[in-house]
mmCIF file of C-alpha atoms in Angstrom:
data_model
loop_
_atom_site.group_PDB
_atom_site.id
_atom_site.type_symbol
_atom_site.label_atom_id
_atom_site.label_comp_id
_atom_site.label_asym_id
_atom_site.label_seq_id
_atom_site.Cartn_x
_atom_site.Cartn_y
_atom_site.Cartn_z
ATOM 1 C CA UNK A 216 55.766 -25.364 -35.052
ATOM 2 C CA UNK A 217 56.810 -25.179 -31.523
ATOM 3 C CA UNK A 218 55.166 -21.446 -31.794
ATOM 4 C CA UNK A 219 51.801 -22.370 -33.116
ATOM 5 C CA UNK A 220 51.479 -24.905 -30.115
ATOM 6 C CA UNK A 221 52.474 -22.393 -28.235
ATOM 7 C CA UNK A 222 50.033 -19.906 -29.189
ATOM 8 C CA UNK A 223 47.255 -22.627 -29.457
ATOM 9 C CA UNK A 224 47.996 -23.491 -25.980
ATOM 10 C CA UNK A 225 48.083 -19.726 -24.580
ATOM 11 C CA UNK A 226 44.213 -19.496 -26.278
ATOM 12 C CA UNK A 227 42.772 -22.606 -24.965
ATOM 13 C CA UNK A 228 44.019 -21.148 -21.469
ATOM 14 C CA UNK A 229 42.724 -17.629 -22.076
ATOM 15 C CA UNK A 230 39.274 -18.995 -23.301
ATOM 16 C CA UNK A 231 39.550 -21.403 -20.534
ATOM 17 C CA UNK A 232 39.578 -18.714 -17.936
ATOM 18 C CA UNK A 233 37.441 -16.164 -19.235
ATOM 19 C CA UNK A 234 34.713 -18.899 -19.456
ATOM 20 C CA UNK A 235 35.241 -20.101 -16.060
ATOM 21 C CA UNK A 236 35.392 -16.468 -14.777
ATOM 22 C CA UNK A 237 31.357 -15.555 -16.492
ATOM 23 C CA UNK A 238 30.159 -18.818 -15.516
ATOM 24 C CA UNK A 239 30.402 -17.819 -11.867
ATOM 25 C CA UNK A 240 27.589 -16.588 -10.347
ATOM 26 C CA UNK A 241 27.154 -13.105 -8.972
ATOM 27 C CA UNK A 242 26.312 -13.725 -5.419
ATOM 28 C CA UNK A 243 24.012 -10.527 -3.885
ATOM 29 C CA UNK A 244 22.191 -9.958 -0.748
ATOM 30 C CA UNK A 245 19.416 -11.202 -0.205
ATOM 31 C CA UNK A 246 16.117 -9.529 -0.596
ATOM 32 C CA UNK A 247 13.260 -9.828 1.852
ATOM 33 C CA UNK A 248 9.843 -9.811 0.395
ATOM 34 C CA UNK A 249 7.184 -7.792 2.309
ATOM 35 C CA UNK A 250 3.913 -10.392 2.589
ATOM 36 C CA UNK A 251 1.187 -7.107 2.689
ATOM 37 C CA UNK A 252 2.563 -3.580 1.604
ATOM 38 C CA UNK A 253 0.908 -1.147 3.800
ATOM 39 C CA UNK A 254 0.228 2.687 3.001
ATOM 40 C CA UNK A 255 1.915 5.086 5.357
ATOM 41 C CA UNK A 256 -0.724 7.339 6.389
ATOM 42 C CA UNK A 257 0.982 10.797 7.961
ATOM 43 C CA UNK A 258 -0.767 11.921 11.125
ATOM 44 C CA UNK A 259 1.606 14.437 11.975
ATOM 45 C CA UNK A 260 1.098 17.087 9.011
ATOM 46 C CA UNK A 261 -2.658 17.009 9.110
ATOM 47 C CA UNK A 262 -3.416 20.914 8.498
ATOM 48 C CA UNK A 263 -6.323 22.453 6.824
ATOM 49 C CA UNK A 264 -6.861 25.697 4.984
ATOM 50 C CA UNK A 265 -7.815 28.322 7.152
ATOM 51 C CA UNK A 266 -10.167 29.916 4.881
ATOM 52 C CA UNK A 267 -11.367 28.978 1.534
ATOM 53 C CA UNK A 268 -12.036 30.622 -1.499
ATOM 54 C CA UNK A 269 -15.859 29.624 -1.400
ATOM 55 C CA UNK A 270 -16.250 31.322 2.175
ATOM 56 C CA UNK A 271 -15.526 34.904 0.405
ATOM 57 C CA UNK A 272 -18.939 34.616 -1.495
ATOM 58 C CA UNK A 273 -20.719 32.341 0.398
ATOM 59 C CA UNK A 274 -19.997 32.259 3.920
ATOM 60 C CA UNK A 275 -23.057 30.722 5.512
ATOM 61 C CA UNK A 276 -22.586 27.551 3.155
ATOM 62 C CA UNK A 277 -18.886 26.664 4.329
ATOM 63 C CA UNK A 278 -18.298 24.972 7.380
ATOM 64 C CA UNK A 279 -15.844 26.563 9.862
ATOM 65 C CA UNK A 280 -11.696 25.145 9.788
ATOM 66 C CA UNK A 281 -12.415 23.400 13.071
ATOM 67 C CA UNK A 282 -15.206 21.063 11.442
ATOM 68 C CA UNK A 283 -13.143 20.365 8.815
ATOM 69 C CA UNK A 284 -9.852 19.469 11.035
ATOM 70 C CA UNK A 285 -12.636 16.933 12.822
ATOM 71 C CA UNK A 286 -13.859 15.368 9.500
ATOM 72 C CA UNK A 287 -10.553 14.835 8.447
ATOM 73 C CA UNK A 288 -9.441 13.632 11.460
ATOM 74 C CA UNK A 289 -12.834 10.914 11.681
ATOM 75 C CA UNK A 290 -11.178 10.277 7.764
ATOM 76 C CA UNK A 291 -8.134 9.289 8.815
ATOM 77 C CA UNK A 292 -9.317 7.513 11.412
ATOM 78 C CA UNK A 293 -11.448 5.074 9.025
ATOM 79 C CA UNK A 294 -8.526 4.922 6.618
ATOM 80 C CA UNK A 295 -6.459 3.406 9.776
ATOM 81 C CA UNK A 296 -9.486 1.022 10.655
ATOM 82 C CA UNK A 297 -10.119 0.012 7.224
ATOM 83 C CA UNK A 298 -6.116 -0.613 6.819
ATOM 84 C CA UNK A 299 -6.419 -3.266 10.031
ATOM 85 C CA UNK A 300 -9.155 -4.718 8.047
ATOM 86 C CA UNK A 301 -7.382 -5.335 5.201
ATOM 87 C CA UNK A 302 -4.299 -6.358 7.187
ATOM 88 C CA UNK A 303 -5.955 -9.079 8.927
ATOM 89 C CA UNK A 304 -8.409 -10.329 5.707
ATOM 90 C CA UNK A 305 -7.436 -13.982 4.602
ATOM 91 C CA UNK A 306 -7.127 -12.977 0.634
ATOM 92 C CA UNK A 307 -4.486 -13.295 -2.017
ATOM 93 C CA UNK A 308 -1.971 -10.765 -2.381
ATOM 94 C CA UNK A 309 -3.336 -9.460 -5.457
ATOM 95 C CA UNK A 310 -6.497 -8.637 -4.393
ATOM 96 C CA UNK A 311 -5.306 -7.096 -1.255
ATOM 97 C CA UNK A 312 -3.039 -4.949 -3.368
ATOM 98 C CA UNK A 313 -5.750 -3.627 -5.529
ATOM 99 C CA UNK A 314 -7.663 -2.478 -2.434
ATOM 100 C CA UNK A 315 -5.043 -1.101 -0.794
ATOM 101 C CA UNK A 316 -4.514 1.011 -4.281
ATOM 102 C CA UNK A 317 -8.294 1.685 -3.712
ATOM 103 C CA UNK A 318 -7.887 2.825 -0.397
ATOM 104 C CA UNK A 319 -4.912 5.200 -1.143
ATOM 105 C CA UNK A 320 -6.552 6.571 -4.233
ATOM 106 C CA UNK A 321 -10.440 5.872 -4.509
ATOM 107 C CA UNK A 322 -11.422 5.170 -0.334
ATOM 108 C CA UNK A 323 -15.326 5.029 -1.214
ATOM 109 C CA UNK A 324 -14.949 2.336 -4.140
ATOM 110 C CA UNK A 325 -17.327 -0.091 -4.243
ATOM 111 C CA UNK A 326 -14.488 -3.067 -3.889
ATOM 112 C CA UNK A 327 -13.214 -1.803 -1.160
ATOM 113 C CA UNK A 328 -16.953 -0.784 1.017
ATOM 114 C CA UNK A 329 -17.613 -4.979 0.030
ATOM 115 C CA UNK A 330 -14.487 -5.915 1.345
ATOM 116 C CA UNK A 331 -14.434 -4.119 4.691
ATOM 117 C CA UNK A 332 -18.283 -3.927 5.409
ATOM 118 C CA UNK A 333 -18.746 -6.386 8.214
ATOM 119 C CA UNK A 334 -22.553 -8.125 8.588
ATOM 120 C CA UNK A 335 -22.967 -8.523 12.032
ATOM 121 C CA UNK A 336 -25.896 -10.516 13.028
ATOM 122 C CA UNK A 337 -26.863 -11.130 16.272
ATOM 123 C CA UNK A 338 -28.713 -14.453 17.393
ATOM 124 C CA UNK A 339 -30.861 -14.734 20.664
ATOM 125 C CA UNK A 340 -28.897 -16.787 23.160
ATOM 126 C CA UNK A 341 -32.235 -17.976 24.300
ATOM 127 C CA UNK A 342 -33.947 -20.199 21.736
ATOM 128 C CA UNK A 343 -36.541 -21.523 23.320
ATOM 129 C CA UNK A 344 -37.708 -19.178 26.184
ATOM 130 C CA UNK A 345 -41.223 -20.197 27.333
#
């Protein structure tokens, strides 16, 4: 008798503590949520192919390495203006994360020419000139 109360006793403690031991929370760091993820665009390994397999047969139709180093240059360049559009655009997150994926992966998609086309209009200071 004095056994089984024993051994009754020794489980309620062991259940006891094993419950109160998964019960407590795990505690972890802290993770800090970026507000817009930006693409990294790489200025540093910009490189072109010297010459191209086209400009063995048709040399007169390829433009030279320097043009292209300048057009991809004037690319990057409007990938880096259109990403300061974006950054600064007043829209949901989910929306600027689809045209951010459209700027990484499709940069002339129609979403993203709407989004960072700016109408400028100019009005005449001078209303009324007589």
């Amino acid at each position: 008798m004095k056994n089984t109360k024993l051994v009754a006793f020794g489980l309620c403690v062991f259940l006891y503590g094993t419950t109160s031991i998964f019960a407590q929370e795990v505690v972890s760091k802290p993770t800090t949520v970026k507000t817009t993820p930006t693409l990294k665009i790489v200025k540093n390994n910009v490189k072109v192919q010297r010459h191209t397999l086209m400009e063995r047969f048709e040399p007169e139709l390829v433009v030279t390495a320097e043009e292209r180093m300048e057009k991809k240059q004037e690319r990057i360049a409007d990938t880096e203006m259109k990403l300061r559009i974006l950054d600064t655009l007043d829209i949901s997150n989910r929306k600027k994360r689809k045209l951010l994926l459209d700027l990484k992966y499709s940069p002339f998609s129609d979403r993203l020419n709407k989004a960072t086309v700016v109408d400028t209009e100019f009005e005449d200071t001078s209303n009324n000139q007589e």
